[in-house]
C-alpha positions as a printed NumPy array, in Angstrom:
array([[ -0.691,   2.156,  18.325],
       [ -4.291,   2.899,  17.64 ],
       [ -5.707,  -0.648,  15.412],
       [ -8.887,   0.703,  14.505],
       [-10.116,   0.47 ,  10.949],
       [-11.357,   3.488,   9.187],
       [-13.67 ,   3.997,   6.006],
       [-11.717,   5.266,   3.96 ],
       [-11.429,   6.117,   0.208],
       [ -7.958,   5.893,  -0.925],
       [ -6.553,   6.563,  -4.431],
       [ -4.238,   5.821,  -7.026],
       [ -1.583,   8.056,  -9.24 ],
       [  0.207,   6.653, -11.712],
       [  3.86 ,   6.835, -10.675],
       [  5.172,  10.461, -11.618],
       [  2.547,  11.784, -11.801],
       [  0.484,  14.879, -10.054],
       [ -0.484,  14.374,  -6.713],
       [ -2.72 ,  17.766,  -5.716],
       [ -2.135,  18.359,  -1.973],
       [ -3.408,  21.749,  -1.786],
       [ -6.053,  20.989,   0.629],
       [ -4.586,  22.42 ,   4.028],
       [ -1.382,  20.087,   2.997],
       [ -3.763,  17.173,   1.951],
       [ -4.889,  15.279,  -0.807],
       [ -6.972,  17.358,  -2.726],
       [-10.406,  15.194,  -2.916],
       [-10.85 ,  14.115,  -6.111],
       [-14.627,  13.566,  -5.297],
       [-14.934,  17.087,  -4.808],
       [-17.56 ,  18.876,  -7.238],
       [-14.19 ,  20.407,  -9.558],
       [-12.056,  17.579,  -9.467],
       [-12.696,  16.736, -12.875],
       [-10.216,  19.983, -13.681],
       [ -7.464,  19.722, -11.368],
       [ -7.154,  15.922, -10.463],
       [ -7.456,  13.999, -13.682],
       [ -4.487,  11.284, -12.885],
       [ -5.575,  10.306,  -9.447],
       [ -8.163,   7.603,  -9.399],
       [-10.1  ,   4.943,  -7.085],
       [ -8.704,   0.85 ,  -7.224],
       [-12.383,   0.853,  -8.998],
       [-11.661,   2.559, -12.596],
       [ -8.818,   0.336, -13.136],
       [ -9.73 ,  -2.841, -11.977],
       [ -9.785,  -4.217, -15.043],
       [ -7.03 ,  -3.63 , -15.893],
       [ -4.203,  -7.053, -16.78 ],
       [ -1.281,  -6.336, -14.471],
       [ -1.053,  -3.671, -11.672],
       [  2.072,  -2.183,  -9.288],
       [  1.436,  -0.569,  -6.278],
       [  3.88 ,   1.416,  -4.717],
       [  3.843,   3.758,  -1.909],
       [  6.386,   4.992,   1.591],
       [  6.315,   2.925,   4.635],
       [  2.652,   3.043,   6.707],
       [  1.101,   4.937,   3.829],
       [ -1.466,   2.046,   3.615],
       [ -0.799,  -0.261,   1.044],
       [ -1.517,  -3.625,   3.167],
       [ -5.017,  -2.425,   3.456],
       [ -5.535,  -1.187,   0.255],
       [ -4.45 ,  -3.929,  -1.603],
       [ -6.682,  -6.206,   0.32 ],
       [ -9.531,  -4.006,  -0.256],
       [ -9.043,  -4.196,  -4.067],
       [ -9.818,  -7.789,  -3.514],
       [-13.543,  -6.955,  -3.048],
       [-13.755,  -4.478,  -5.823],
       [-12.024,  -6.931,  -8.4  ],
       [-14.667,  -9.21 ,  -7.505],
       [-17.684,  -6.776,  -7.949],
       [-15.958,  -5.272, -11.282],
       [-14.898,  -8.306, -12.654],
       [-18.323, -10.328, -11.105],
       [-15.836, -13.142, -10.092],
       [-15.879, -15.481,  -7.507],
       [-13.969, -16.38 ,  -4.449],
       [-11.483, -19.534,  -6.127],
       [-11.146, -16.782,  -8.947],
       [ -8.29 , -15.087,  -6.388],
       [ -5.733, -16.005,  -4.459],
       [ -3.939, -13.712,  -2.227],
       [ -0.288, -14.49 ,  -0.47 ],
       [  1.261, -11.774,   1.996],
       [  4.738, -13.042,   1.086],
       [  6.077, -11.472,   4.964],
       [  5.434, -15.205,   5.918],
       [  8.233, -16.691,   3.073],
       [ 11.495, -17.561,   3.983],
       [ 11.705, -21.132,   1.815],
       [ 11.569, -20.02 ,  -1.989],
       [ 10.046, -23.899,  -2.563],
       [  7.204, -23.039,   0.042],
       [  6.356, -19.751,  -1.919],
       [  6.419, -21.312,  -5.694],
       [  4.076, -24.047,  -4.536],
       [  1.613, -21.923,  -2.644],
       [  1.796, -19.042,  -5.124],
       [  1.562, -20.955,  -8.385],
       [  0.954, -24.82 ,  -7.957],
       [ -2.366, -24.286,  -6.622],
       [ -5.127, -26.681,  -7.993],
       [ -7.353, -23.28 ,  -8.862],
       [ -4.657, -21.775, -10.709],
       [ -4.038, -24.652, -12.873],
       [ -7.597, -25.48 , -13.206],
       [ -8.129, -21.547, -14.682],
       [ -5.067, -21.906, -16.812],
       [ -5.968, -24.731, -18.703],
       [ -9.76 , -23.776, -19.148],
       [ -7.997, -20.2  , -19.411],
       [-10.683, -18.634, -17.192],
       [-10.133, -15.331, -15.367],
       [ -7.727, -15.568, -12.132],
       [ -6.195, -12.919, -10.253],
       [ -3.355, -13.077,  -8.245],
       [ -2.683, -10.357,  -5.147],
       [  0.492, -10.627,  -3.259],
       [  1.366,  -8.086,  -0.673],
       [  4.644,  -7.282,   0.789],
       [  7.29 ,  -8.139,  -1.927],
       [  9.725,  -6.23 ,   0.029],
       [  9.374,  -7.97 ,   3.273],
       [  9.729, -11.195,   1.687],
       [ 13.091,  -9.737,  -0.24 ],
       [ 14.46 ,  -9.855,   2.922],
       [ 14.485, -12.94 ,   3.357],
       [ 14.746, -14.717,  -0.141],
       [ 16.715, -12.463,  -1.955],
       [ 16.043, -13.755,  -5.385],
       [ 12.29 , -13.401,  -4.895],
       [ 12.258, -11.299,  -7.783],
       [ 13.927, -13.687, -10.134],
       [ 11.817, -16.065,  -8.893],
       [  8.674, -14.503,  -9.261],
       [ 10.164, -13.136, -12.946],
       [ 10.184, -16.982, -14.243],
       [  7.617, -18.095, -12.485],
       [  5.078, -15.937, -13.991],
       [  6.182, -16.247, -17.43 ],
       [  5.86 , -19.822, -16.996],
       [  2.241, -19.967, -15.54 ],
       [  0.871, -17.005, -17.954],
       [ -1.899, -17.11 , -19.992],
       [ -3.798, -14.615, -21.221],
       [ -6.918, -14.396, -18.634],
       [ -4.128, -14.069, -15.605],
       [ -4.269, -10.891, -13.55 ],
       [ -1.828,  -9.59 , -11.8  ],
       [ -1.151,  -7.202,  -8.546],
       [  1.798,  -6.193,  -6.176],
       [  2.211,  -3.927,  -3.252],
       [  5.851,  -2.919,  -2.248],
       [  7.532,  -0.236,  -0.913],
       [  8.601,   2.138,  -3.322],
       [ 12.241,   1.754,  -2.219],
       [ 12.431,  -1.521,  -2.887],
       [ 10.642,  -1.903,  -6.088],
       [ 12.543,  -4.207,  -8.036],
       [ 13.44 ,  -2.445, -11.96 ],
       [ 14.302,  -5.915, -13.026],
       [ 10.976,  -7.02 , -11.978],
       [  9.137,  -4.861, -13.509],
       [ 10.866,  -5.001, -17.013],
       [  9.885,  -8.69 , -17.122],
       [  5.984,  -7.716, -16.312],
       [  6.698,  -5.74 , -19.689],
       [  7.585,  -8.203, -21.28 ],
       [  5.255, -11.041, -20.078],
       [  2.215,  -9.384, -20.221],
       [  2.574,  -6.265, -23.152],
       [  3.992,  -3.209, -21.783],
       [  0.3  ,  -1.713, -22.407],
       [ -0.805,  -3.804, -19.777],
       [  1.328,  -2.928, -16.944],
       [  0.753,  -0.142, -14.901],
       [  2.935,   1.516, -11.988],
       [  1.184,   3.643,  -9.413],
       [  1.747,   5.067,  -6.247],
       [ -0.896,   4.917,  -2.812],
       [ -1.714,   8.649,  -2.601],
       [ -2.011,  10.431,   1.065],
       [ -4.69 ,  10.981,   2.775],
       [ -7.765,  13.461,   2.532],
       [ -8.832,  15.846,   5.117],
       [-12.155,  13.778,   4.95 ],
       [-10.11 ,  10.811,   5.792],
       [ -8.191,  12.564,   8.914],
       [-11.807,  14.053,   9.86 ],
       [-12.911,  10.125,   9.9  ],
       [-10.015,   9.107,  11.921],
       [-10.411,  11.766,  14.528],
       [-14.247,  11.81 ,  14.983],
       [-13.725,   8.1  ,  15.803],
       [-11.391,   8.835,  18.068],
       [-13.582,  11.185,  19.859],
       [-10.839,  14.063,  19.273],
       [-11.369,  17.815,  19.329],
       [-10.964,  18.283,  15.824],
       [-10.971,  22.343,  15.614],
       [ -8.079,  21.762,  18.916],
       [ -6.338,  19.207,  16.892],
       [ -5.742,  20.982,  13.463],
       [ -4.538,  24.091,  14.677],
       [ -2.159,  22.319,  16.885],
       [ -1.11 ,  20.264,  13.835],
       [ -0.536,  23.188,  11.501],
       [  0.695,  25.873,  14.735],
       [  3.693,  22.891,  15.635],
       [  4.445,  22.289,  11.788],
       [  3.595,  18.832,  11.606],
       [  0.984,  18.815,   8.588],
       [  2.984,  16.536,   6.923],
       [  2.774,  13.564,   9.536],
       [ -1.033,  13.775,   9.732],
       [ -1.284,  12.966,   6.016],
       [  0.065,   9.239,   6.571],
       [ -2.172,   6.75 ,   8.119],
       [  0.837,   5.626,  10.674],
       [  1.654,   8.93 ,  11.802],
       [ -1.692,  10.202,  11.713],
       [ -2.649,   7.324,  14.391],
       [  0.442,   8.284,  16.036],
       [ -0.811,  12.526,  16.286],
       [ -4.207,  11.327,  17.191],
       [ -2.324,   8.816,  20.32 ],
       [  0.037,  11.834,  21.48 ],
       [ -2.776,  14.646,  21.395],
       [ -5.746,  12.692,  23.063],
       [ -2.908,  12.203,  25.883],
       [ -2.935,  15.964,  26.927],
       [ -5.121,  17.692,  24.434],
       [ -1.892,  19.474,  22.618],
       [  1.634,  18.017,  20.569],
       [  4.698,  18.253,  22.455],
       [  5.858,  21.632,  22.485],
       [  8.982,  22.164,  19.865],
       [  8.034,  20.302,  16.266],
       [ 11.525,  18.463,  16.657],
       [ 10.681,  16.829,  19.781],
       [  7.314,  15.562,  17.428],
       [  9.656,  14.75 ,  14.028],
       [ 11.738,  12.61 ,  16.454],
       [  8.901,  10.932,  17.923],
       [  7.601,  10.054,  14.278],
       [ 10.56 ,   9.042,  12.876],
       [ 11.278,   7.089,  15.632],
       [  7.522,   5.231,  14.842],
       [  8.79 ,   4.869,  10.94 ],
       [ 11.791,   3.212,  11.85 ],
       [ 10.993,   1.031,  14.656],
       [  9.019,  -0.891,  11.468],
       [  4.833,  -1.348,  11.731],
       [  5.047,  -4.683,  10.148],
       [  5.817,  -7.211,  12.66 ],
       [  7.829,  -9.269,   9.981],
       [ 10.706,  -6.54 ,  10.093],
       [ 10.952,  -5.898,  13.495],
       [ 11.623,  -9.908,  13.751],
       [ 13.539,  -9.799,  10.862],
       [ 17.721,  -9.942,  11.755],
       [ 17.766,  -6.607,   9.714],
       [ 16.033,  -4.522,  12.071],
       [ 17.371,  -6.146,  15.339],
       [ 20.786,  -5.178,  13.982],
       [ 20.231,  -1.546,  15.351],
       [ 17.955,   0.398,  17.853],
       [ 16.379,   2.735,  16.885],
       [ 18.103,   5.254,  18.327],
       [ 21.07 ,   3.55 ,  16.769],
       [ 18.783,   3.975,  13.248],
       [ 17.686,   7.496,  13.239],
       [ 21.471,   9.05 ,  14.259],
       [ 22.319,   6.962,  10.974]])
């Protein structure tokens, strides 16, 4: 799959709410001169950085790995923190429950910040991944929070909107104040942001939308994996494969066989091909 790292501007709509993709199929740019009229829920990581405790959700290979990591560097510039102010855990590397509570919350910083109740914010990243492999992580992180909290802790999660945990969440109510939790979901990409990806890629870009939108497949080029997947296929032979569901297989087949390296090691996903998968 194509690893290179694009500049893009992604954005943030808080869950239910209206995500414009009348662009061609694509997110409507909410830079755009009128966007103050027709996209007033979607917003950059930026405008609510400051925000106490944030969720974000989003499909599989929509991009919320990157994103979250990225919000990293705006916290700091928002917030003017500095680097022991953070700590970020991708939790796809916990199996041992007594491994994660000690790196996630009996760190020297966050103690230190706790009992001089400075600001510290705390990013972890894959909380589904790790749910398959401690089970309870959710419970876990539930009372550990409410334990550690104080009120200059920050708070943010990435997980896939499947696997969002209800149970979790209701305790983030309840820990922090319900008006300081907020749920929101990783919008899709731009046409900007495709344009980025396929100048980059040296790709015909007139050659490439029109086969995108003649074979149907709009919908696959408004995902980061899939999109990297299009722009793979195409710069092959200059065209998709001829019928869109020899294309929807092909994708589908990408979604499934997992991104993350985690789940593809995981016993989960060796359970079944992918074949096996996508006839289920």
């Amino acid at each position: 799959m194509n690893n290179k790292i694009y500049e893009w501007k992604r954005f943030w709509c808080p869950r239910g709410g209206t995500i414009n993709t009348s662009d061609g199929g694509f997110l409507l740019d909410p830079d755009s001169k009128y966007s103050y009229y027709y996209q007033l829920e979607v917003l950059p990581y930026e405008k609510i950085a400051d925000k106490a405790c944030l969720v974000l959700l989003g499909e599989p290979g929509i991009g919320k790995s990157t994103e979250i990591k990225n919000a990293q560097l705006v916290t700091k510039g928002v917030l003017n923190l500095a680097d022991e102010d953070f700590l970020y855990l991708n939790l796809n590397q916990y199996s041992d429950e007594t491994r994660l509570i000690h790196e996630l919350f009996e760190t020297s910083s966050l103690i230190e910040k706790k009992r001089n109740n400075l600001p510290f914010i705390i990013f972890i990243d894959s909380l589904d991944e790790c749910k398959l492999r401690i089970d309870t992580v959710s419970e876990i992180l539930s009372q550990k929070l409410e334990e550690y909290y104080y009120d200059n802790l920050y708070l943010r999660i990435a997980c896939r909107t499947a696997e969002w945990s209800n149970f979790l969440e209701s305790n983030l109510n309840r820990i922090w104040n319900e008006k300081e939790v907020s749920v929101y979901e990783l919008t899709p990409l731009r046409k900007k942001d495709v344009n980025i990806a396929i100048n980059q890629n040296d790709v015909d870009q007139e050659l490439f939308y029109s086969q995108i939108y003649e074979k149907d497949v709009q919908p696959l080029a408004m995902k980061p994996i899939t999109l990297n997947f299009l722009i793979k296929v195409f710069s092959i032979s200059r065209s998709l494969p001829d019928t869109r569901k020899e294309l929807f297989e092909k994708g589908i087949k990408l979604l499934i066989e997992e991104s993350n390296p985690s789940r593809r090691e995981s016993k989960l996903s060796q359970d079944y091909t992918s074949s096996q998968k996508l006839v289920a």
